Short mmCIF file of C-alpha atoms in Angstrom, two decimals:
data_model
loop_
_atom_site.label_atom_id
_atom_site.label_comp_id
_atom_site.label_asym_id
_atom_site.label_seq_id
_atom_site.Cartn_x
_atom_site.Cartn_y
_atom_site.Cartn_z
CA MET W 275 -96.43 43.23 -5.40
CA ALA W 276 -94.28 40.21 -5.84
CA GLY W 277 -92.57 39.04 -2.72
CA ARG W 278 -88.87 38.41 -2.27
CA GLY W 279 -87.90 35.47 -4.31
CA ASP W 280 -91.16 35.51 -6.39
CA PRO W 281 -91.13 35.96 -10.18
CA PRO W 282 -91.80 39.50 -11.39
CA GLU W 283 -95.36 38.66 -12.47
CA GLY W 284 -96.20 36.58 -9.42
CA ASN W 285 -96.78 32.88 -9.22
CA SER W 286 -97.97 31.03 -12.25
CA GLU W 287 -101.31 29.41 -12.25
CA GLY W 288 -101.36 25.95 -10.86
CA VAL W 289 -98.16 26.53 -8.94
CA SER W 290 -98.64 26.79 -5.21
CA GLY W 291 -96.73 29.46 -3.30
CA GLY W 292 -95.26 29.69 0.17
CA GLY W 293 -92.79 27.47 1.85
CA GLU W 294 -94.82 24.35 1.30
CA ASP W 295 -93.20 23.60 -2.06
CA GLU W 296 -89.81 22.00 -1.32
CA TYR W 297 -88.66 22.43 -4.94
CA ARG W 298 -89.44 26.14 -5.13
CA SER W 299 -85.72 27.13 -5.06
CA VAL W 300 -84.83 25.05 -8.12
CA VAL W 301 -87.90 25.36 -10.41
CA PHE W 302 -87.88 28.26 -12.89
CA ASP W 303 -90.99 29.19 -14.85
CA GLU W 304 -91.10 31.04 -18.18
CA SER W 305 -91.58 34.49 -16.63
CA PHE W 306 -88.41 34.04 -14.48
CA VAL W 307 -86.34 33.06 -17.46
CA ARG W 308 -87.59 36.05 -19.53
CA ALA W 309 -86.76 38.40 -16.68
CA ALA W 310 -83.15 37.13 -16.29
CA ARG W 311 -80.37 39.42 -17.51
CA LEU W 312 -77.92 37.89 -19.96
CA GLN W 313 -74.50 39.42 -20.55
CA GLU W 314 -71.83 38.19 -22.97
CA PHE W 315 -68.26 39.48 -22.72
CA SER W 316 -66.65 40.80 -25.85
CA ALA W 317 -63.54 39.20 -27.31
CA GLN W 318 -61.41 42.09 -26.02
CA GLU W 319 -62.84 41.67 -22.51
CA ARG W 320 -62.20 37.94 -22.61
CA MET W 321 -58.60 38.53 -23.66
CA GLY W 322 -57.98 41.22 -21.07
CA GLU W 323 -59.17 39.80 -17.78
CA HIS W 324 -59.87 36.10 -18.30
CA ALA W 325 -57.29 33.37 -18.81
CA GLN W 326 -57.01 31.94 -22.27
CA ALA W 327 -58.63 28.53 -22.66
CA VAL W 328 -56.04 27.33 -25.17
CA ARG W 329 -52.31 28.13 -25.17
CA ASP W 330 -50.85 29.40 -28.37
CA ARG W 331 -48.34 27.08 -30.05
CA PRO W 332 -44.90 28.68 -29.86
CA GLY W 333 -43.74 30.20 -33.06
CA TRP W 334 -40.34 29.93 -34.70
CA GLU W 335 -38.90 32.69 -32.55
CA SER W 336 -39.58 30.80 -29.30
CA ARG W 337 -38.51 27.48 -30.82
CA GLY W 338 -35.26 29.03 -31.90
CA GLY W 339 -34.11 29.46 -28.30
CA GLY W 340 -34.57 25.73 -27.61
CA SER W 341 -32.65 24.82 -30.75
CA ARG W 342 -29.75 27.02 -29.72
CA GLN W 343 -29.68 25.37 -26.28
CA ALA W 344 -29.59 21.92 -27.89
CA VAL W 345 -26.68 22.94 -30.12
CA MET W 346 -24.79 24.32 -27.12
CA LEU W 347 -25.36 21.09 -25.19
CA VAL W 348 -23.98 19.02 -28.08
CA LEU W 349 -20.92 21.28 -28.29
CA LEU W 350 -20.30 20.96 -24.55
CA ILE W 351 -20.49 17.15 -24.75
CA LEU W 352 -18.03 17.10 -27.66
CA LEU W 353 -15.69 19.42 -25.76
CA ALA W 354 -15.84 17.15 -22.68
CA PHE W 355 -15.00 14.07 -24.75
CA GLY W 356 -12.14 15.86 -26.46
CA THR W 357 -10.72 17.01 -23.11
CA ALA W 358 -10.94 13.48 -21.67
CA ILE W 359 -9.12 12.00 -24.67
CA TYR W 360 -6.41 14.67 -24.47
CA LEU W 361 -5.84 14.16 -20.76
CA GLY W 362 -5.78 10.40 -21.27
CA VAL W 363 -2.99 10.76 -23.82
CA ARG W 364 -1.00 13.32 -21.82
CA ASN W 365 -1.70 11.95 -18.31
CA PRO W 366 1.70 11.59 -16.57
CA TYR W 367 0.31 8.84 -14.30
CA GLN W 368 -0.99 6.55 -17.01
CA PRO W 369 0.04 2.86 -16.70
CA PRO W 370 3.66 2.33 -17.81
CA ALA W 371 4.50 0.48 -20.99
CA ASP W 372 4.69 -3.27 -20.64
CA ARG W 373 8.07 -4.32 -19.25
CA ARG W 374 9.69 -7.66 -18.63
CA ALA W 375 11.00 -8.70 -15.23
CA GLU W 376 14.75 -8.69 -14.75
CA THR W 377 16.70 -11.94 -14.77
CA THR W 378 17.02 -13.34 -11.25
CA ARG W 379 20.57 -13.39 -9.89
CA THR W 380 21.40 -16.11 -7.37
CA THR W 381 24.35 -16.69 -5.06
CA LEU W 382 24.91 -19.93 -3.14
CA ILE W 383 27.51 -20.10 -0.38
CA ARG W 384 28.30 -23.46 1.21
CA LEU W 385 29.38 -23.37 4.84
CA ALA W 386 31.81 -26.10 5.89
CA PRO W 387 32.02 -27.16 9.58
CA GLN W 388 35.27 -26.83 11.53
CA SER W 389 34.62 -29.98 13.57
CA ARG W 390 32.35 -33.01 13.58
CA VAL W 391 28.69 -32.23 13.16
CA PRO W 392 26.88 -32.56 16.55
CA GLY W 393 24.03 -35.07 16.77
CA GLY W 394 21.15 -35.80 19.13
CA GLU W 395 17.40 -35.47 19.42
CA PRO W 396 15.80 -32.51 17.61
CA ALA W 397 14.41 -30.88 20.75
CA GLN W 398 17.79 -31.08 22.47
CA LEU W 399 19.62 -29.73 19.44
CA PHE W 400 17.26 -26.78 19.07
CA ALA W 401 17.44 -25.97 22.78
CA HIS W 402 21.23 -25.64 22.67
CA SER W 403 21.49 -23.71 19.43
CA PRO W 404 20.95 -20.06 18.43
CA ALA W 405 17.53 -21.18 17.13
CA ALA W 406 16.29 -21.85 20.68
CA GLU W 407 14.33 -18.57 20.70
CA TYR W 408 13.10 -18.83 17.13
CA ARG W 409 9.45 -19.36 16.33
CA THR W 410 8.07 -22.45 14.67
CA GLY W 411 7.27 -22.50 10.97
CA ALA W 412 5.35 -19.64 9.34
CA SER W 413 4.85 -17.89 12.69
CA GLY W 414 8.51 -16.86 12.45
CA ILE W 415 7.82 -14.76 9.33
CA ASN W 416 6.13 -11.61 10.61
CA LEU W 417 4.94 -8.57 8.70
CA PRO W 418 6.34 -5.23 9.86
CA SER W 419 4.30 -2.18 10.76
CA VAL W 420 3.02 -0.71 7.51
CA GLY W 421 1.68 2.55 6.16
CA ARG W 422 0.96 4.05 2.78
CA THR W 423 3.73 5.31 0.51
CA THR W 424 3.58 8.22 -1.90
CA HIS W 425 1.91 6.21 -4.68
CA PHE W 426 0.75 3.00 -2.96
CA SER W 427 -2.01 2.59 -0.40
CA GLU W 428 -1.52 0.79 2.90
CA GLY W 429 -3.54 -2.12 1.55
CA GLN W 430 -1.22 -2.46 -1.45
CA VAL W 431 1.83 -2.46 0.83
CA VAL W 432 0.27 -5.20 2.97
CA THR W 433 -0.45 -7.20 -0.19
CA ALA W 434 3.18 -6.98 -1.31
CA LEU W 435 4.47 -8.08 2.10
CA SER W 436 1.93 -10.91 2.24
CA ILE W 437 2.98 -12.23 -1.17
CA ALA W 438 6.63 -12.19 -0.06
CA LYS W 439 5.69 -14.13 3.08
CA ASP W 440 3.64 -16.62 1.07
CA TYR W 441 6.63 -17.23 -1.17
CA LEU W 442 8.97 -17.79 1.78
CA VAL W 443 6.52 -20.29 3.29
CA ALA W 444 5.97 -22.08 -0.02
CA SER W 445 9.68 -22.29 -0.85
CA SER W 446 11.19 -22.88 2.60
CA LEU W 447 8.63 -24.65 4.79
CA GLU W 448 6.39 -26.86 2.64
CA PRO W 449 7.37 -30.49 3.43
CA ASP W 450 6.82 -31.68 -0.16
CA VAL W 451 9.01 -28.85 -1.48
CA LEU W 452 11.75 -29.59 1.05
CA SER W 453 11.77 -33.27 0.08
CA GLY W 454 11.89 -32.54 -3.64
CA GLN W 455 8.48 -33.98 -4.48
CA THR W 456 7.09 -30.75 -5.97
CA VAL W 457 7.91 -27.14 -6.79
CA ARG W 458 4.33 -26.09 -7.54
CA PRO W 459 3.60 -24.01 -4.38
CA ALA W 460 6.56 -21.72 -5.11
CA ARG W 461 6.09 -21.71 -8.89
CA LEU W 462 2.50 -20.42 -8.58
CA LEU W 463 3.82 -17.23 -6.96
CA ILE W 464 6.45 -16.45 -9.62
CA ASP W 465 5.98 -13.71 -12.21
CA PRO W 466 5.39 -15.30 -15.66
CA ASP W 467 8.55 -13.60 -16.98
CA HIS W 468 10.58 -15.72 -14.52
CA LEU W 469 8.96 -19.08 -15.25
CA GLU W 470 11.37 -20.09 -18.02
CA GLN W 471 14.37 -19.38 -15.79
CA PHE W 472 12.70 -21.12 -12.84
CA ASP W 473 11.85 -24.24 -14.85
CA ARG W 474 15.35 -24.47 -16.29
CA SER W 475 16.81 -24.18 -12.78
CA VAL W 476 14.66 -27.13 -11.67
CA GLU W 477 15.18 -29.30 -14.74
CA SER W 478 18.84 -28.48 -15.56
CA PRO W 479 20.35 -26.82 -12.47
CA LEU W 480 23.70 -25.07 -12.67
CA ASP W 481 25.60 -23.05 -10.10
CA ASP W 482 26.14 -20.24 -12.60
CA GLY W 483 24.52 -17.38 -10.71
CA ARG W 484 21.18 -17.84 -12.46
CA HIS W 485 20.09 -21.49 -12.43
CA ALA W 486 20.76 -22.94 -8.96
CA VAL W 487 17.63 -24.45 -7.40
CA ALA W 488 18.66 -23.13 -3.98
CA GLY W 489 18.28 -19.61 -5.32
CA TRP W 490 14.54 -20.24 -5.69
CA LEU W 491 13.69 -22.71 -2.93
CA VAL W 492 15.08 -24.99 -0.22
CA ARG W 493 15.36 -28.57 -1.42
CA PHE W 494 17.24 -31.42 0.21
CA ASP W 495 18.56 -34.48 -1.55
CA PRO W 496 15.81 -37.00 -0.71
CA ALA W 497 18.25 -39.87 -1.13
CA LYS W 498 20.43 -38.48 1.63
CA VAL W 499 18.25 -36.86 4.33
CA VAL W 500 14.72 -36.61 5.71
CA LEU W 501 13.16 -34.18 8.17
CA ALA W 502 13.56 -35.27 11.79
CA ASP W 503 11.18 -32.52 12.94
CA PRO W 504 8.32 -31.34 10.71
CA ALA W 505 8.48 -27.78 12.06
CA PRO W 506 11.64 -25.81 11.18
CA ARG W 507 12.60 -22.86 13.36
CA VAL W 508 12.46 -19.43 11.69
CA GLN W 509 13.45 -15.86 12.43
CA GLY W 510 13.89 -12.81 10.22
CA THR W 511 12.59 -9.50 8.94
CA LEU W 512 10.73 -8.00 6.01
CA HIS W 513 11.20 -4.45 4.75
CA PHE W 514 9.44 -2.48 2.01
CA ALA W 515 10.22 0.62 -0.04
CA GLU W 516 8.64 2.42 -2.98
CA MET W 517 11.06 2.53 -5.90
CA ASP W 518 8.99 4.66 -8.29
CA THR W 519 5.38 5.48 -9.05
CA ASP W 520 4.64 1.93 -10.21
CA THR W 521 6.87 -0.46 -8.23
CA LEU W 522 7.28 -1.59 -4.64
CA ASP W 523 10.33 -3.49 -3.39
CA VAL W 524 10.35 -5.95 -0.49
CA THR W 525 13.53 -7.38 1.02
CA ALA W 526 13.48 -10.51 3.15
CA ASP W 527 16.25 -11.62 5.51
CA HIS W 528 15.44 -14.92 7.27
CA THR W 529 17.23 -17.82 8.89
CA PHE W 530 15.67 -21.29 8.70
CA THR W 531 16.95 -24.11 10.89
CA TYR W 532 15.99 -27.71 10.08
CA ALA W 533 16.46 -30.92 12.05
CA LEU W 534 17.50 -33.75 9.68
CA ARG W 535 18.19 -37.50 9.85
CA PRO W 536 19.86 -39.85 7.38
CA ALA W 537 17.44 -41.15 4.76
CA SER W 538 19.03 -44.63 4.38
CA SER W 539 16.89 -47.47 5.68
CA GLY W 540 19.84 -48.87 7.61
CA ALA W 541 20.01 -45.80 9.82
CA GLY W 542 16.50 -46.36 11.17
CA PRO W 543 14.31 -43.87 13.04
CA THR W 544 16.64 -43.89 16.04
CA ALA W 545 19.56 -42.38 14.10
CA GLN W 546 20.81 -39.14 15.54
CA ALA W 547 19.48 -35.91 14.09
CA SER W 548 21.56 -32.88 13.24
CA LEU W 549 20.77 -29.25 12.50
CA PHE W 550 21.09 -27.60 9.12
CA THR W 551 20.84 -23.83 8.74
CA VAL W 552 19.84 -21.81 5.66
CA HIS W 553 20.17 -18.04 5.67
CA ARG W 554 18.13 -16.53 2.80
CA GLN W 555 18.36 -12.91 1.69
CA MET W 556 15.82 -12.19 -1.05
CA HIS W 557 14.87 -9.07 -2.97
CA PHE W 558 11.35 -8.98 -4.43
CA ARG W 559 9.79 -6.41 -6.75
CA PHE W 560 6.08 -5.82 -7.34
CA ASP W 561 4.32 -3.75 -9.97
CA ARG W 562 0.57 -3.11 -9.85
CA GLU W 563 -0.19 -6.13 -12.00
CA ASP W 564 1.85 -8.36 -9.65
CA LEU W 565 -0.17 -7.10 -6.70
CA ARG W 566 -3.42 -7.76 -8.54
CA MET W 567 -2.39 -11.27 -9.63
CA HIS W 568 -0.72 -12.19 -6.29
CA ARG W 569 2.74 -12.93 -7.69
CA ALA W 570 6.29 -11.66 -7.27
CA GLU W 571 9.38 -10.80 -9.28
CA LEU W 572 12.52 -12.17 -7.64
CA LEU W 573 15.47 -9.89 -8.38
CA THR W 574 18.21 -11.42 -6.23
CA SER W 575 18.59 -14.39 -3.91
CA THR W 576 21.60 -15.05 -1.70
CA VAL W 577 21.78 -18.30 0.26
CA GLN W 578 24.27 -19.33 2.94
CA ALA W 579 23.73 -22.95 3.95
CA GLY W 580 25.60 -25.44 6.14
CA PRO W 581 27.07 -27.64 7.27
CA GLN W 582 28.03 -28.72 3.75
CA ALA W 583 31.24 -29.81 2.08
CA CYS W 584 32.72 -27.04 -0.03
CA GLY W 585 33.13 -29.38 -2.97
CA ALA W 586 29.56 -30.68 -2.92
CA ASP W 587 27.42 -30.06 -5.99
CA THR W 588 24.44 -28.24 -4.51
CA SER W 589 23.07 -26.68 -7.70
CA GLY W 590 20.19 -29.18 -7.79
CA ALA W 591 19.67 -29.81 -4.06
CA LEU W 592 21.32 -28.98 -0.76
CA ARG W 593 23.52 -31.81 0.56
CA PRO W 594 23.82 -31.48 4.34
CA MET W 595 26.57 -33.10 6.37
CA LEU W 596 24.93 -35.18 9.09
CA ALA W 597 25.70 -36.06 12.69
CA GLY W 598 29.28 -37.25 13.21
CA GLU W 599 30.54 -36.25 9.76
CA LEU W 600 33.71 -34.22 9.36
CA THR W 601 35.14 -32.56 6.30
CA SER W 602 38.85 -32.29 5.59
CA GLU W 603 38.32 -29.08 3.64
CA THR W 604 39.32 -25.84 5.24
CA GLY W 605 36.57 -23.81 3.62
CA GLY W 606 36.87 -20.24 2.46
CA PRO W 607 38.90 -17.43 3.94
CA ALA W 608 36.00 -16.01 5.94
CA VAL W 609 34.19 -17.50 8.92
CA THR W 610 30.45 -17.04 8.41
CA ASP W 611 27.63 -17.14 10.92
CA PRO W 612 24.33 -17.84 9.11
CA TYR W 613 22.40 -16.75 12.21
CA ALA W 614 23.68 -13.17 11.88
CA SER W 615 20.90 -11.50 9.91
CA GLY W 616 21.42 -8.27 8.08
CA ARG W 617 25.05 -8.97 7.19
CA ASP W 618 25.99 -8.99 3.53
CA ALA W 619 27.00 -12.33 2.13
CA VAL W 620 30.73 -13.04 1.95
CA SER W 621 32.31 -13.06 -1.47
CA PRO W 622 33.69 -16.63 -1.66
CA LEU W 623 31.27 -19.39 -2.65
CA CYS W 624 32.45 -21.51 0.27
CA GLY W 625 32.85 -20.31 3.82
CA THR W 626 33.62 -21.79 7.20
CA LEU W 627 30.69 -22.39 9.50
CA ALA W 628 31.09 -20.41 12.71
CA PRO W 629 31.41 -22.62 15.82
CA MET W 630 28.57 -20.76 17.55
CA ALA W 631 26.25 -21.80 14.73
CA GLN W 632 26.39 -25.42 15.89
CA PRO W 633 24.62 -26.75 19.02
CA ALA W 634 26.75 -26.60 22.19
CA LEU W 635 26.06 -30.03 23.68
#
């Protein structure tokens, strides 16, 4: 009898048995192969229990579902584009139509002194005047506490206030602007719609409510005076308000006090200085393009400045009265204090400088 693991007819001749042959488990002789059972599954059996070796290619019915999905996707994209175009046309918050800035209106009021103009050293004059507590230069122009408005972010409000401050510095504190050597620092901050009016005011000034240089910037007659102190004293306020969905307004109310000396060579550096005060009330407007381009529209500018003679032509430059000078003119019917911020400008174009506005020496 064949043992376990032996071929049915026993070992072949010439083939050794037992465990001595290490290849016994992998060598098959002819009798082993003939005795093996072979079974082949039918096609039905292969289809029923065994996975198909090759996937059928989808027919038209299955491809039709994908085609319908593609058509639906195209329709949805077209619908989205159509909706976006419709909303873009009907959007109530779309950018407004291009508009031009309003013509700037200017008012210049000369303030005549009631007595001789006091003179002395700048530090002494400042110490005995209402400007004693004012800050020096740009540090006197402070931004208020800010927050967002209905249609403008806090950052946009800060930008509007900063542009207004930059304009005040450029037009009231720059030494080359004060001496009449340039207007460029202020001009760079003007809305392009105002440039023609600004340039005409500089080149052909008139005190007609639109073309006085003092409405745009502080300029002294360089043939008459020079700065005795390079740092004017400044105090004032800035306020902001949203006017509509696309514009912010900023109002500035500041008093600038300058120490001046005569410009003539005969006076010399030891000539007495005197104070000159300019009260500027300015109304700025900003649209979104102005904020982006760092520029301002100037709607109105009211300037009270003295001491000056009421009859002086100040359309091109301010003409201060200096230490010891006295005018015989009586001035306007109202006594005006340029240090009183927040007060509306008086109606006459010449007023009388309040005694308290001059240093008490």
